[in-house]
Coordinates of C-alpha atoms in Angstrom, one line a residue:
X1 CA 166.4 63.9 99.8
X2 CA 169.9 65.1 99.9
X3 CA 173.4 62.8 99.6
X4 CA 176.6 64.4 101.4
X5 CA 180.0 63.0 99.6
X6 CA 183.2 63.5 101.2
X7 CA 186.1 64.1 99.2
X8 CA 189.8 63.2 100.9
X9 CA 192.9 64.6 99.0
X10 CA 195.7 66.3 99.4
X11 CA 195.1 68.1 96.9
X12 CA 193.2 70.8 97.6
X13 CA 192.7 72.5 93.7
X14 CA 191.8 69.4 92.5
X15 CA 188.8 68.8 95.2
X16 CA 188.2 73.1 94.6
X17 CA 187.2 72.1 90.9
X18 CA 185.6 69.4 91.8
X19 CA 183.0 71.3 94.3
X20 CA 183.0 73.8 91.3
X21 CA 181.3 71.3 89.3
X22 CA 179.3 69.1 91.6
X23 CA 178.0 71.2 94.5
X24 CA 175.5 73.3 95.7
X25 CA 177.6 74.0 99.0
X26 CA 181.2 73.5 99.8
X27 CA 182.9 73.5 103.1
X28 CA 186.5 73.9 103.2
X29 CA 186.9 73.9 106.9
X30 CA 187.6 70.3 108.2
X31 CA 191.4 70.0 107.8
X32 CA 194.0 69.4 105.2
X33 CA 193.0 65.7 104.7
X34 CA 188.8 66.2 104.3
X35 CA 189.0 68.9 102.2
X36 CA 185.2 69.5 101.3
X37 CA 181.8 68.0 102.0
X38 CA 179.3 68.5 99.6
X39 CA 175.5 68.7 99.6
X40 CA 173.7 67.6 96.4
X41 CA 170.3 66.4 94.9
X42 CA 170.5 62.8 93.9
X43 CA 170.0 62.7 90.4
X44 CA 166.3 60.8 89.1
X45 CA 166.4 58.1 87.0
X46 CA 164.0 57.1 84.4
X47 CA 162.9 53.1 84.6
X48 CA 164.8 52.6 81.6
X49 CA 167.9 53.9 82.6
X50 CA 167.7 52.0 86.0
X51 CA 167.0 49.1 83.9
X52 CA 170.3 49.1 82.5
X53 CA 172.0 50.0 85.8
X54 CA 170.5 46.7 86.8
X55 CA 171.8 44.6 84.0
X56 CA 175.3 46.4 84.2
X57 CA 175.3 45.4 87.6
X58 CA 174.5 41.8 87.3
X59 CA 176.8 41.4 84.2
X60 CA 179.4 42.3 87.4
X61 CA 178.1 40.5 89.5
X62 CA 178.0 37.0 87.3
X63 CA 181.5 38.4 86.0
X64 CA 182.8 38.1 89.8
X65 CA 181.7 34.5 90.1
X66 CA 184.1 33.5 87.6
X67 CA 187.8 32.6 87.9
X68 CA 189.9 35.3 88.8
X69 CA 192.2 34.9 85.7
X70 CA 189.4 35.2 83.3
X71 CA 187.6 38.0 85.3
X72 CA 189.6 40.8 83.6
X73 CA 187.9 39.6 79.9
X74 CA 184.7 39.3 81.3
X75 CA 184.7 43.2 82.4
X76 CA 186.2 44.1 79.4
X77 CA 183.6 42.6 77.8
X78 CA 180.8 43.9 79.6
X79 CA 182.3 47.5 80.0
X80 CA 182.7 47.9 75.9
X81 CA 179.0 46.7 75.4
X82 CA 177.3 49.2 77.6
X83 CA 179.7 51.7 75.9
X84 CA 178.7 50.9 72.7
X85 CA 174.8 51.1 74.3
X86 CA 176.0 54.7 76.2
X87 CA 176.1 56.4 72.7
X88 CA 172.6 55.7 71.7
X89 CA 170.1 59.1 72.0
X90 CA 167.8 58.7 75.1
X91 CA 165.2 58.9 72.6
X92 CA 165.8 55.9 71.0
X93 CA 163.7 54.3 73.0
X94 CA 163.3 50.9 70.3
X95 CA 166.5 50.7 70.1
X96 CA 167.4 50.8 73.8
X97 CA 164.4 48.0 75.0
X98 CA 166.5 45.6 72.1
X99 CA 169.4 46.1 73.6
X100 CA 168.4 45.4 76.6
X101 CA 166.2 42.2 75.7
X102 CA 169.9 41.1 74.0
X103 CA 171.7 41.8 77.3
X104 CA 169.4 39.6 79.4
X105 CA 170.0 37.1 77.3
X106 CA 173.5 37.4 77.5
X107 CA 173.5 37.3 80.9
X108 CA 172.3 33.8 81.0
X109 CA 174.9 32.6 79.6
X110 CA 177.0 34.6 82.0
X111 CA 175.7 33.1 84.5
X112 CA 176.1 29.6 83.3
X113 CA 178.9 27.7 85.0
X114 CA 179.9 25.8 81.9
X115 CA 181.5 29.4 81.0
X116 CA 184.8 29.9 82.3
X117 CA 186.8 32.0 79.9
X118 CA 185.8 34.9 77.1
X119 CA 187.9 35.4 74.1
X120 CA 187.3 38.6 72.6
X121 CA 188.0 39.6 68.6

Protein backbone atom coordinates (compact mmCIF):
# COMPACT_ATOMS: atom_id res chain seq x y z
CA UNK A 1 0.00 0.00 0.00
CA UNK A 2 1.25 3.40 -0.77
CA UNK A 3 -0.35 7.05 0.61
CA UNK A 4 0.39 10.09 -1.84
CA UNK A 5 0.38 13.57 0.33
CA UNK A 6 0.21 16.77 -1.37
CA UNK A 7 1.94 19.59 -0.03
CA UNK A 8 0.57 23.38 -1.15
CA UNK A 9 3.01 26.34 -0.29
CA UNK A 10 4.47 28.95 -1.47
CA UNK A 11 7.29 28.17 -0.17
CA UNK A 12 9.12 26.09 -2.11
CA UNK A 13 12.47 25.37 0.45
CA UNK A 14 10.28 24.68 3.13
CA UNK A 15 8.23 21.86 1.13
CA UNK A 16 12.16 20.88 -0.44
CA UNK A 17 13.08 19.91 3.28
CA UNK A 18 10.19 18.54 3.86
CA UNK A 19 10.31 15.87 0.79
CA UNK A 20 13.98 15.60 2.16
CA UNK A 21 12.73 14.04 5.23
CA UNK A 22 9.51 12.32 4.29
CA UNK A 23 9.80 10.86 0.77
CA UNK A 24 10.84 8.27 -1.18
CA UNK A 25 9.98 10.33 -4.46
CA UNK A 26 9.49 13.92 -5.02
CA UNK A 27 8.00 15.68 -7.92
CA UNK A 28 8.51 19.31 -8.28
CA UNK A 29 6.73 19.69 -11.55
CA UNK A 30 3.09 20.71 -10.94
CA UNK A 31 3.23 24.50 -10.55
CA UNK A 32 4.23 27.10 -8.09
CA UNK A 33 1.21 26.38 -5.74
CA UNK A 34 1.49 22.23 -5.51
CA UNK A 35 4.85 22.15 -5.03
CA UNK A 36 5.59 18.25 -4.46
CA UNK A 37 3.63 15.01 -4.32
CA UNK A 38 5.06 12.47 -2.33
CA UNK A 39 4.88 8.62 -2.36
CA UNK A 40 5.40 6.88 1.02
CA UNK A 41 4.81 3.55 2.94
CA UNK A 42 2.24 4.00 5.65
CA UNK A 43 3.85 3.53 8.73
CA UNK A 44 2.55 -0.04 10.85
CA UNK A 45 1.22 0.21 14.05
CA UNK A 46 1.45 -2.17 16.82
CA UNK A 47 -2.28 -2.91 18.63
CA UNK A 48 -1.06 -1.04 21.51
CA UNK A 49 -0.20 1.97 19.87
CA UNK A 50 -3.46 1.94 17.88
CA UNK A 51 -5.01 1.44 21.13
CA UNK A 52 -4.06 4.71 22.29
CA UNK A 53 -4.78 6.42 18.89
CA UNK A 54 -8.25 5.24 19.67
CA UNK A 55 -8.58 6.64 23.15
CA UNK A 56 -6.93 10.01 21.98
CA UNK A 57 -9.47 10.13 19.51
CA UNK A 58 -12.44 9.62 21.56
CA UNK A 59 -11.15 11.81 24.39
CA UNK A 60 -11.66 14.40 21.14
CA UNK A 61 -14.43 13.32 20.22
CA UNK A 62 -16.38 13.41 23.89
CA UNK A 63 -14.25 16.85 24.20
CA UNK A 64 -16.23 18.22 20.96
CA UNK A 65 -19.61 17.38 22.53
CA UNK A 66 -19.02 19.80 25.14
CA UNK A 67 -19.77 23.55 25.24
CA UNK A 68 -17.65 25.49 23.08
CA UNK A 69 -16.34 27.78 25.89
CA UNK A 70 -15.11 24.94 27.94
CA UNK A 71 -13.73 22.90 24.83
CA UNK A 72 -10.30 24.68 24.94
CA UNK A 73 -9.68 23.00 28.75
CA UNK A 74 -10.86 19.85 27.78
CA UNK A 75 -8.08 19.57 24.90
CA UNK A 76 -5.71 20.95 27.09
CA UNK A 77 -6.43 18.41 29.20
CA UNK A 78 -6.38 15.57 27.09
CA UNK A 79 -3.33 16.78 24.89
CA UNK A 80 -0.92 17.07 28.26
CA UNK A 81 -2.05 13.51 29.42
CA UNK A 82 -1.13 11.58 26.30
CA UNK A 83 2.14 13.76 26.51
CA UNK A 84 2.96 12.75 29.72
CA UNK A 85 2.04 8.91 28.34
CA UNK A 86 4.29 9.87 24.91
CA UNK A 87 7.51 9.80 27.04
CA UNK A 88 7.07 6.29 28.36
CA UNK A 89 9.69 3.61 26.57
CA UNK A 90 7.65 1.31 24.07
CA UNK A 91 8.88 -1.34 26.16
CA UNK A 92 7.12 -0.52 29.09
CA UNK A 93 4.54 -2.44 28.22
CA UNK A 94 2.90 -2.57 32.21
CA UNK A 95 3.09 0.62 32.40
CA UNK A 96 1.45 1.59 29.10
CA UNK A 97 -1.87 -1.19 29.47
CA UNK A 98 -2.31 1.01 33.09
CA UNK A 99 -2.38 3.96 31.55
CA UNK A 100 -4.58 3.00 29.31
CA UNK A 101 -7.07 1.12 31.70
CA UNK A 102 -6.87 4.80 33.63
CA UNK A 103 -7.78 6.66 30.32
CA UNK A 104 -10.88 4.53 29.61
CA UNK A 105 -12.01 5.31 32.64
CA UNK A 106 -11.57 8.77 32.25
CA UNK A 107 -13.29 8.84 29.35
CA UNK A 108 -16.48 7.90 30.97
CA UNK A 109 -16.63 10.58 32.77
CA UNK A 110 -15.94 12.60 29.60
CA UNK A 111 -18.58 11.44 28.20
CA UNK A 112 -20.97 12.12 31.01
CA UNK A 113 -23.22 14.99 30.32
CA UNK A 114 -23.31 16.12 34.02
CA UNK A 115 -19.61 17.44 32.96
CA UNK A 116 -19.59 20.74 31.49
CA UNK A 117 -16.44 22.47 32.53
CA UNK A 118 -12.58 21.17 33.50
CA UNK A 119 -10.49 23.17 35.85
CA UNK A 120 -7.01 22.30 35.64
CA UNK A 121 -4.20 22.91 38.62
Amino acid sequence: EWCLFVIISDDAECCNQYCCQQAHVCSFDLGPQVCSIIMSRPRRLSGMQRSVLSLYRSCLRAAYAKPVAAQPEFHNYIRNKFKEGAQLKRTDVVQIEYLLRQGKKQLKLLESPSVKKMHMS
